[in-house]
Amino acid sequence: VIKGVKMFLNLNKGQKRSFFLILIAQGFHFCSQSFFFLFPKFLKSIGGTEKHYGLIIGAALVPILLGGTFAGYFSDRFSNKKLIFIGTGTLVFANLPFLFIHNLSAGIYFLVALRAFSNSISFATFYALLSKMLPEKSRARGFAYTAATAQLGNTLGSFLAIKIIVNFSFQHFFVGAFLVGLLSLLFLSFIKERKNKNELSINIKTVGYSKILKKQFVSGFILMFVLG
């Protein structure tokens, strides 16, 4: 904790502001995303079974890999902030069509795949954006705190989701995920991205498609394969 405080104090004013905004934006992003940890309950309510959920999880696997590849390729070519907006924005607004789904249909598979693709884009690009804003000596610790914030968002999101389901309805569940996601977009809008391309630290061509991202997607592949 002490080292983390020292790291934060050693950042300049712009870096502190950007780091703080990234932490909050990513926290709300994963808070919204983690509502879908309770998605099996919705699936069961419309007649789904464990078999259907396994198929849906499987349908999300390929989009996850494609989204990460997409983000990795474009992260050094376009604005990371815009890429995150695309990913998080798609993830957030993909909650709304579920309000009109009342039985098992192909639309569920499409929406889950779309959410997986967009979430993968945001996840990968959050770290690319963070790497631009932190000095090299602070990046490892900055990544660690960002990952911790994401897990905190996951915890809070799943807690809120079950409370909403128990006390209200699945309609409120999807609206809640949508509103929390909007908060992520709000904080993202205040982030100022560096313009100097020489300051980029993650170059996909140089590091061979980024070892960090590669490990993430390999581990994600294994996890999703087992769950599917």
PDB file of C-alpha atoms in Angstrom:
ATOM      1  CA  VAL A   1       0.000   0.000   0.000  1.00  0.00           C
ATOM      2  CA  ILE A   2       2.814   2.385   0.949  1.00  0.00           C
ATOM      3  CA  LYS A   3       4.603   1.689  -2.347  1.00  0.00           C
ATOM      4  CA  GLY A   4       1.349   2.256  -4.183  1.00  0.00           C
ATOM      5  CA  VAL A   5       0.895   5.638  -2.512  1.00  0.00           C
ATOM      6  CA  LYS A   6       4.492   6.577  -3.381  1.00  0.00           C
ATOM      7  CA  MET A   7       3.903   5.535  -6.988  1.00  0.00           C
ATOM      8  CA  PHE A   8       0.808   7.726  -7.178  1.00  0.00           C
ATOM      9  CA  LEU A   9       2.576  10.708  -5.585  1.00  0.00           C
ATOM     10  CA  ASN A  10       5.447  10.433  -8.080  1.00  0.00           C
ATOM     11  CA  LEU A  11       3.075  10.893 -11.011  1.00  0.00           C
ATOM     12  CA  ASN A  12       2.570  14.351 -12.449  1.00  0.00           C
ATOM     13  CA  LYS A  13      -0.814  16.055 -12.287  1.00  0.00           C
ATOM     14  CA  GLY A  14      -1.969  14.814 -15.700  1.00  0.00           C
ATOM     15  CA  GLN A  15      -0.874  11.238 -15.000  1.00  0.00           C
ATOM     16  CA  LYS A  16      -2.637  11.195 -11.635  1.00  0.00           C
ATOM     17  CA  ARG A  17      -5.850  12.451 -13.214  1.00  0.00           C
ATOM     18  CA  SER A  18      -5.737   9.943 -16.064  1.00  0.00           C
ATOM     19  CA  PHE A  19      -4.827   7.018 -13.813  1.00  0.00           C
ATOM     20  CA  PHE A  20      -7.629   7.867 -11.408  1.00  0.00           C
ATOM     21  CA  LEU A  21     -10.170   8.132 -14.240  1.00  0.00           C
ATOM     22  CA  ILE A  22      -9.048   4.840 -15.796  1.00  0.00           C
ATOM     23  CA  LEU A  23      -9.436   3.046 -12.461  1.00  0.00           C
ATOM     24  CA  ILE A  24     -12.965   4.376 -11.973  1.00  0.00           C
ATOM     25  CA  ALA A  25     -14.021   3.814 -15.594  1.00  0.00           C
ATOM     26  CA  GLN A  26     -12.735   0.255 -15.601  1.00  0.00           C
ATOM     27  CA  GLY A  27     -14.325  -0.411 -12.216  1.00  0.00           C
ATOM     28  CA  PHE A  28     -17.755   0.602 -13.515  1.00  0.00           C
ATOM     29  CA  HIS A  29     -17.143  -1.282 -16.763  1.00  0.00           C
ATOM     30  CA  PHE A  30     -16.553  -4.554 -14.940  1.00  0.00           C
ATOM     31  CA  CYS A  31     -19.318  -3.809 -12.465  1.00  0.00           C
ATOM     32  CA  SER A  32     -21.711  -3.667 -15.409  1.00  0.00           C
ATOM     33  CA  GLN A  33     -20.153  -6.683 -17.104  1.00  0.00           C
ATOM     34  CA  SER A  34     -20.345  -8.811 -13.954  1.00  0.00           C
ATOM     35  CA  PHE A  35     -24.129  -8.508 -13.816  1.00  0.00           C
ATOM     36  CA  PHE A  36     -23.997 -11.313 -16.348  1.00  0.00           C
ATOM     37  CA  PHE A  37     -22.494 -13.663 -13.808  1.00  0.00           C
ATOM     38  CA  LEU A  38     -26.166 -14.050 -12.867  1.00  0.00           C
ATOM     39  CA  PHE A  39     -27.267 -14.523 -16.479  1.00  0.00           C
ATOM     40  CA  PRO A  40     -28.006 -18.250 -15.918  1.00  0.00           C
ATOM     41  CA  LYS A  41     -30.882 -17.215 -13.652  1.00  0.00           C
ATOM     42  CA  PHE A  42     -32.419 -15.198 -16.475  1.00  0.00           C
ATOM     43  CA  LEU A  43     -31.850 -18.065 -18.883  1.00  0.00           C
ATOM     44  CA  LYS A  44     -33.591 -20.463 -16.509  1.00  0.00           C
ATOM     45  CA  SER A  45     -36.517 -18.070 -16.121  1.00  0.00           C
ATOM     46  CA  ILE A  46     -37.242 -18.268 -19.873  1.00  0.00           C
ATOM     47  CA  GLY A  47     -36.935 -22.041 -20.077  1.00  0.00           C
ATOM     48  CA  GLY A  48     -33.213 -22.521 -20.516  1.00  0.00           C
ATOM     49  CA  THR A  49     -31.145 -25.354 -19.065  1.00  0.00           C
ATOM     50  CA  GLU A  50     -27.496 -25.988 -18.218  1.00  0.00           C
ATOM     51  CA  LYS A  51     -27.095 -27.288 -21.762  1.00  0.00           C
ATOM     52  CA  HIS A  52     -28.290 -24.004 -23.228  1.00  0.00           C
ATOM     53  CA  TYR A  53     -25.960 -22.032 -20.973  1.00  0.00           C
ATOM     54  CA  GLY A  54     -23.034 -24.193 -22.040  1.00  0.00           C
ATOM     55  CA  LEU A  55     -23.835 -23.507 -25.683  1.00  0.00           C
ATOM     56  CA  ILE A  56     -24.116 -19.783 -24.998  1.00  0.00           C
ATOM     57  CA  ILE A  57     -20.755 -19.732 -23.216  1.00  0.00           C
ATOM     58  CA  GLY A  58     -19.272 -21.590 -26.155  1.00  0.00           C
ATOM     59  CA  ALA A  59     -20.758 -19.031 -28.534  1.00  0.00           C
ATOM     60  CA  ALA A  60     -18.829 -16.320 -26.679  1.00  0.00           C
ATOM     61  CA  LEU A  61     -15.443 -18.012 -27.003  1.00  0.00           C
ATOM     62  CA  VAL A  62     -14.558 -17.085 -30.577  1.00  0.00           C
ATOM     63  CA  PRO A  63     -15.710 -13.438 -30.205  1.00  0.00           C
ATOM     64  CA  ILE A  64     -13.493 -13.099 -27.125  1.00  0.00           C
ATOM     65  CA  LEU A  65     -10.436 -14.159 -29.119  1.00  0.00           C
ATOM     66  CA  LEU A  66     -11.418 -12.020 -32.103  1.00  0.00           C
ATOM     67  CA  GLY A  67     -12.049  -8.965 -29.914  1.00  0.00           C
ATOM     68  CA  GLY A  68      -8.628  -9.236 -28.310  1.00  0.00           C
ATOM     69  CA  THR A  69      -6.969  -9.626 -31.700  1.00  0.00           C
ATOM     70  CA  PHE A  70      -8.895  -6.631 -33.021  1.00  0.00           C
ATOM     71  CA  ALA A  71      -7.844  -4.499 -30.049  1.00  0.00           C
ATOM     72  CA  GLY A  72      -4.237  -5.650 -30.283  1.00  0.00           C
ATOM     73  CA  TYR A  73      -4.005  -4.744 -33.964  1.00  0.00           C
ATOM     74  CA  PHE A  74      -5.651  -1.332 -33.721  1.00  0.00           C
ATOM     75  CA  SER A  75      -4.399  -0.181 -30.296  1.00  0.00           C
ATOM     76  CA  ASP A  76      -1.262   1.397 -31.791  1.00  0.00           C
ATOM     77  CA  ARG A  77      -3.013   2.659 -34.899  1.00  0.00           C
ATOM     78  CA  PHE A  78      -6.045   4.462 -33.510  1.00  0.00           C
ATOM     79  CA  SER A  79      -7.089   6.277 -30.372  1.00  0.00           C
ATOM     80  CA  ASN A  80      -7.233   3.864 -27.453  1.00  0.00           C
ATOM     81  CA  LYS A  81      -9.878   6.021 -25.852  1.00  0.00           C
ATOM     82  CA  LYS A  82     -12.104   5.652 -28.923  1.00  0.00           C
ATOM     83  CA  LEU A  83     -11.536   1.889 -29.015  1.00  0.00           C
ATOM     84  CA  ILE A  84     -12.603   1.598 -25.381  1.00  0.00           C
ATOM     85  CA  PHE A  85     -15.646   3.744 -26.125  1.00  0.00           C
ATOM     86  CA  ILE A  86     -16.564   1.395 -28.960  1.00  0.00           C
ATOM     87  CA  GLY A  87     -16.073  -1.679 -26.783  1.00  0.00           C
ATOM     88  CA  THR A  88     -17.718  -0.407 -23.617  1.00  0.00           C
ATOM     89  CA  GLY A  89     -20.448   1.444 -25.496  1.00  0.00           C
ATOM     90  CA  THR A  90     -21.414  -1.692 -27.415  1.00  0.00           C
ATOM     91  CA  LEU A  91     -21.306  -3.740 -24.216  1.00  0.00           C
ATOM     92  CA  VAL A  92     -23.531  -1.260 -22.403  1.00  0.00           C
ATOM     93  CA  PHE A  93     -26.175  -0.838 -25.093  1.00  0.00           C
ATOM     94  CA  ALA A  94     -26.269  -4.585 -25.793  1.00  0.00           C
ATOM     95  CA  ASN A  95     -28.064  -4.897 -22.441  1.00  0.00           C
ATOM     96  CA  LEU A  96     -31.195  -3.181 -23.715  1.00  0.00           C
ATOM     97  CA  PRO A  97     -32.352  -5.746 -26.321  1.00  0.00           C
ATOM     98  CA  PHE A  98     -32.618  -8.318 -23.519  1.00  0.00           C
ATOM     99  CA  LEU A  99     -35.594  -6.323 -22.237  1.00  0.00           C
ATOM    100  CA  PHE A 100     -37.567  -7.647 -25.202  1.00  0.00           C
ATOM    101  CA  ILE A 101     -36.492 -11.291 -25.005  1.00  0.00           C
ATOM    102  CA  HIS A 102     -38.996 -13.565 -23.306  1.00  0.00           C
ATOM    103  CA  ASN A 103     -38.031 -16.991 -24.646  1.00  0.00           C
ATOM    104  CA  LEU A 104     -35.046 -18.864 -26.015  1.00  0.00           C
ATOM    105  CA  SER A 105     -34.021 -17.557 -29.414  1.00  0.00           C
ATOM    106  CA  ALA A 106     -31.038 -17.053 -31.691  1.00  0.00           C
ATOM    107  CA  GLY A 107     -30.977 -13.416 -30.591  1.00  0.00           C
ATOM    108  CA  ILE A 108     -29.596 -14.461 -27.204  1.00  0.00           C
ATOM    109  CA  TYR A 109     -26.582 -16.125 -28.808  1.00  0.00           C
ATOM    110  CA  PHE A 110     -25.941 -13.064 -30.962  1.00  0.00           C
ATOM    111  CA  LEU A 111     -26.157 -10.622 -28.054  1.00  0.00           C
ATOM    112  CA  VAL A 112     -23.909 -12.726 -25.817  1.00  0.00           C
ATOM    113  CA  ALA A 113     -21.349 -13.023 -28.625  1.00  0.00           C
ATOM    114  CA  LEU A 114     -21.525  -9.264 -29.224  1.00  0.00           C
ATOM    115  CA  ARG A 115     -21.000  -8.547 -25.533  1.00  0.00           C
ATOM    116  CA  ALA A 116     -18.037 -10.932 -25.414  1.00  0.00           C
ATOM    117  CA  PHE A 117     -16.443  -9.298 -28.449  1.00  0.00           C
ATOM    118  CA  SER A 118     -16.893  -5.759 -27.133  1.00  0.00           C
ATOM    119  CA  ASN A 119     -15.764  -6.616 -23.600  1.00  0.00           C
ATOM    120  CA  SER A 120     -12.596  -8.186 -24.983  1.00  0.00           C
ATOM    121  CA  ILE A 121     -11.850  -5.007 -26.945  1.00  0.00           C
ATOM    122  CA  SER A 122     -12.232  -2.835 -23.865  1.00  0.00           C
ATOM    123  CA  PHE A 123     -10.246  -5.131 -21.580  1.00  0.00           C
ATOM    124  CA  ALA A 124      -7.211  -5.250 -23.860  1.00  0.00           C
ATOM    125  CA  THR A 125      -7.297  -1.563 -24.728  1.00  0.00           C
ATOM    126  CA  PHE A 126      -7.616  -0.404 -21.117  1.00  0.00           C
ATOM    127  CA  TYR A 127      -4.089  -1.701 -20.517  1.00  0.00           C
ATOM    128  CA  ALA A 128      -2.758  -0.224 -23.734  1.00  0.00           C
ATOM    129  CA  LEU A 129      -4.157   3.166 -22.708  1.00  0.00           C
ATOM    130  CA  LEU A 130      -2.767   2.821 -19.205  1.00  0.00           C
ATOM    131  CA  SER A 131       0.690   2.018 -20.555  1.00  0.00           C
ATOM    132  CA  LYS A 132       0.748   5.341 -22.394  1.00  0.00           C
ATOM    133  CA  MET A 133      -0.045   7.347 -19.308  1.00  0.00           C
ATOM    134  CA  LEU A 134       2.281   5.829 -16.717  1.00  0.00           C
ATOM    135  CA  PRO A 135       6.070   6.075 -16.624  1.00  0.00           C
ATOM    136  CA  GLU A 136       7.805   2.769 -17.293  1.00  0.00           C
ATOM    137  CA  LYS A 137       8.878   2.203 -13.681  1.00  0.00           C
ATOM    138  CA  SER A 138       5.260   2.512 -12.484  1.00  0.00           C
ATOM    139  CA  ARG A 139       3.505   0.387 -15.088  1.00  0.00           C
ATOM    140  CA  ALA A 140       3.705  -3.017 -13.410  1.00  0.00           C
ATOM    141  CA  ARG A 141       2.241  -1.676 -10.177  1.00  0.00           C
ATOM    142  CA  GLY A 142      -0.276   0.401 -12.121  1.00  0.00           C
ATOM    143  CA  PHE A 143      -1.433  -2.714 -13.989  1.00  0.00           C
ATOM    144  CA  ALA A 144      -1.804  -4.541 -10.688  1.00  0.00           C
ATOM    145  CA  TYR A 145      -3.997  -1.830  -9.171  1.00  0.00           C
ATOM    146  CA  THR A 146      -6.062  -1.679 -12.344  1.00  0.00           C
ATOM    147  CA  ALA A 147      -6.626  -5.440 -12.204  1.00  0.00           C
ATOM    148  CA  ALA A 148      -7.619  -5.136  -8.532  1.00  0.00           C
ATOM    149  CA  THR A 149     -10.120  -2.421  -9.433  1.00  0.00           C
ATOM    150  CA  ALA A 150     -11.611  -4.680 -12.096  1.00  0.00           C
ATOM    151  CA  GLN A 151     -12.065  -7.456  -9.535  1.00  0.00           C
ATOM    152  CA  LEU A 152     -13.672  -5.010  -7.125  1.00  0.00           C
ATOM    153  CA  GLY A 153     -16.073  -4.053  -9.901  1.00  0.00           C
ATOM    154  CA  ASN A 154     -16.844  -7.718 -10.502  1.00  0.00           C
ATOM    155  CA  THR A 155     -17.620  -8.238  -6.818  1.00  0.00           C
ATOM    156  CA  LEU A 156     -19.857  -5.193  -6.484  1.00  0.00           C
ATOM    157  CA  GLY A 157     -21.616  -5.884  -9.771  1.00  0.00           C
ATOM    158  CA  SER A 158     -22.522  -9.471  -8.928  1.00  0.00           C
ATOM    159  CA  PHE A 159     -23.714  -8.345  -5.480  1.00  0.00           C
ATOM    160  CA  LEU A 160     -25.942  -5.629  -6.965  1.00  0.00           C
ATOM    161  CA  ALA A 161     -27.217  -8.002  -9.629  1.00  0.00           C
ATOM    162  CA  ILE A 162     -28.465 -10.631  -7.202  1.00  0.00           C
ATOM    163  CA  LYS A 163     -30.094  -7.964  -5.028  1.00  0.00           C
ATOM    164  CA  ILE A 164     -31.924  -6.567  -8.057  1.00  0.00           C
ATOM    165  CA  ILE A 165     -33.089 -10.005  -9.187  1.00  0.00           C
ATOM    166  CA  VAL A 166     -34.347 -10.975  -5.732  1.00  0.00           C
ATOM    167  CA  ASN A 167     -36.061  -7.679  -4.946  1.00  0.00           C
ATOM    168  CA  PHE A 168     -37.190  -6.497  -8.365  1.00  0.00           C
ATOM    169  CA  SER A 169     -37.147  -8.219 -11.778  1.00  0.00           C
ATOM    170  CA  PHE A 170     -34.943  -9.186 -14.702  1.00  0.00           C
ATOM    171  CA  GLN A 171     -36.133  -6.043 -16.474  1.00  0.00           C
ATOM    172  CA  HIS A 172     -34.535  -4.011 -13.690  1.00  0.00           C
ATOM    173  CA  PHE A 173     -31.504  -6.312 -13.888  1.00  0.00           C
ATOM    174  CA  PHE A 174     -30.724  -5.351 -17.488  1.00  0.00           C
ATOM    175  CA  VAL A 175     -31.532  -1.684 -16.904  1.00  0.00           C
ATOM    176  CA  GLY A 176     -29.168  -1.714 -13.919  1.00  0.00           C
ATOM    177  CA  ALA A 177     -26.347  -3.180 -16.004  1.00  0.00           C
ATOM    178  CA  PHE A 178     -27.011  -0.496 -18.605  1.00  0.00           C
ATOM    179  CA  LEU A 179     -26.970   2.404 -16.132  1.00  0.00           C
ATOM    180  CA  VAL A 180     -23.792   1.236 -14.391  1.00  0.00           C
ATOM    181  CA  GLY A 181     -22.130   0.925 -17.791  1.00  0.00           C
ATOM    182  CA  LEU A 182     -23.094   4.495 -18.621  1.00  0.00           C
ATOM    183  CA  LEU A 183     -21.071   5.635 -15.614  1.00  0.00           C
ATOM    184  CA  SER A 184     -18.019   3.977 -17.146  1.00  0.00           C
ATOM    185  CA  LEU A 185     -18.571   5.902 -20.387  1.00  0.00           C
ATOM    186  CA  LEU A 186     -18.992   9.115 -18.403  1.00  0.00           C
ATOM    187  CA  PHE A 187     -15.607   8.813 -16.690  1.00  0.00           C
ATOM    188  CA  LEU A 188     -13.967   7.671 -19.923  1.00  0.00           C
ATOM    189  CA  SER A 189     -15.075  10.900 -21.572  1.00  0.00           C
ATOM    190  CA  PHE A 190     -12.865  12.919 -19.203  1.00  0.00           C
ATOM    191  CA  ILE A 191      -9.667  11.013 -20.015  1.00  0.00           C
ATOM    192  CA  LYS A 192      -7.110  12.908 -22.077  1.00  0.00           C
ATOM    193  CA  GLU A 193      -5.004  10.723 -24.304  1.00  0.00           C
ATOM    194  CA  ARG A 194      -1.376  11.451 -25.126  1.00  0.00           C
ATOM    195  CA  LYS A 195      -0.760  12.592 -28.675  1.00  0.00           C
ATOM    196  CA  ASN A 196       2.908  11.653 -28.998  1.00  0.00           C
ATOM    197  CA  LYS A 197       3.104   8.222 -30.626  1.00  0.00           C
ATOM    198  CA  ASN A 198       6.725   7.869 -29.492  1.00  0.00           C
ATOM    199  CA  GLU A 199       5.427   7.459 -25.959  1.00  0.00           C
ATOM    200  CA  LEU A 200       3.499   4.320 -26.785  1.00  0.00           C
ATOM    201  CA  SER A 201       4.827   1.403 -24.828  1.00  0.00           C
ATOM    202  CA  ILE A 202       2.811  -1.509 -26.203  1.00  0.00           C
ATOM    203  CA  ASN A 203       3.692  -2.170 -29.814  1.00  0.00           C
ATOM    204  CA  ILE A 204       2.160  -5.365 -31.096  1.00  0.00           C
ATOM    205  CA  LYS A 205       4.691  -5.836 -33.887  1.00  0.00           C
ATOM    206  CA  THR A 206       7.650  -5.279 -31.550  1.00  0.00           C
ATOM    207  CA  VAL A 207       6.653  -7.521 -28.674  1.00  0.00           C
ATOM    208  CA  GLY A 208       5.064 -10.215 -30.772  1.00  0.00           C
ATOM    209  CA  TYR A 209       1.411  -9.472 -30.077  1.00  0.00           C
ATOM    210  CA  SER A 210       2.011  -8.506 -26.468  1.00  0.00           C
ATOM    211  CA  LYS A 211       2.872 -11.274 -24.023  1.00  0.00           C
ATOM    212  CA  ILE A 212       0.457  -9.863 -21.465  1.00  0.00           C
ATOM    213  CA  LEU A 213      -2.522 -10.007 -23.814  1.00  0.00           C
ATOM    214  CA  LYS A 214      -1.458 -13.340 -25.245  1.00  0.00           C
ATOM    215  CA  LYS A 215      -1.389 -14.943 -21.799  1.00  0.00           C
ATOM    216  CA  GLN A 216      -4.769 -13.441 -20.976  1.00  0.00           C
ATOM    217  CA  PHE A 217      -6.455 -14.866 -24.059  1.00  0.00           C
ATOM    218  CA  VAL A 218      -4.827 -18.281 -23.726  1.00  0.00           C
ATOM    219  CA  SER A 219      -5.983 -18.560 -20.127  1.00  0.00           C
ATOM    220  CA  GLY A 220      -9.402 -17.245 -21.137  1.00  0.00           C
ATOM    221  CA  PHE A 221      -9.612 -19.824 -23.907  1.00  0.00           C
ATOM    222  CA  ILE A 222      -8.872 -22.657 -21.489  1.00  0.00           C
ATOM    223  CA  LEU A 223     -11.378 -21.386 -18.925  1.00  0.00           C
ATOM    224  CA  MET A 224     -14.167 -20.874 -21.436  1.00  0.00           C
ATOM    225  CA  PHE A 225     -13.481 -24.267 -23.051  1.00  0.00           C
ATOM    226  CA  VAL A 226     -13.789 -26.029 -19.691  1.00  0.00           C
ATOM    227  CA  LEU A 227     -16.941 -24.123 -18.727  1.00  0.00           C
ATOM    228  CA  GLY A 228     -18.489 -24.680 -22.161  1.00  0.00           C
TER     229      GLY A 228
END
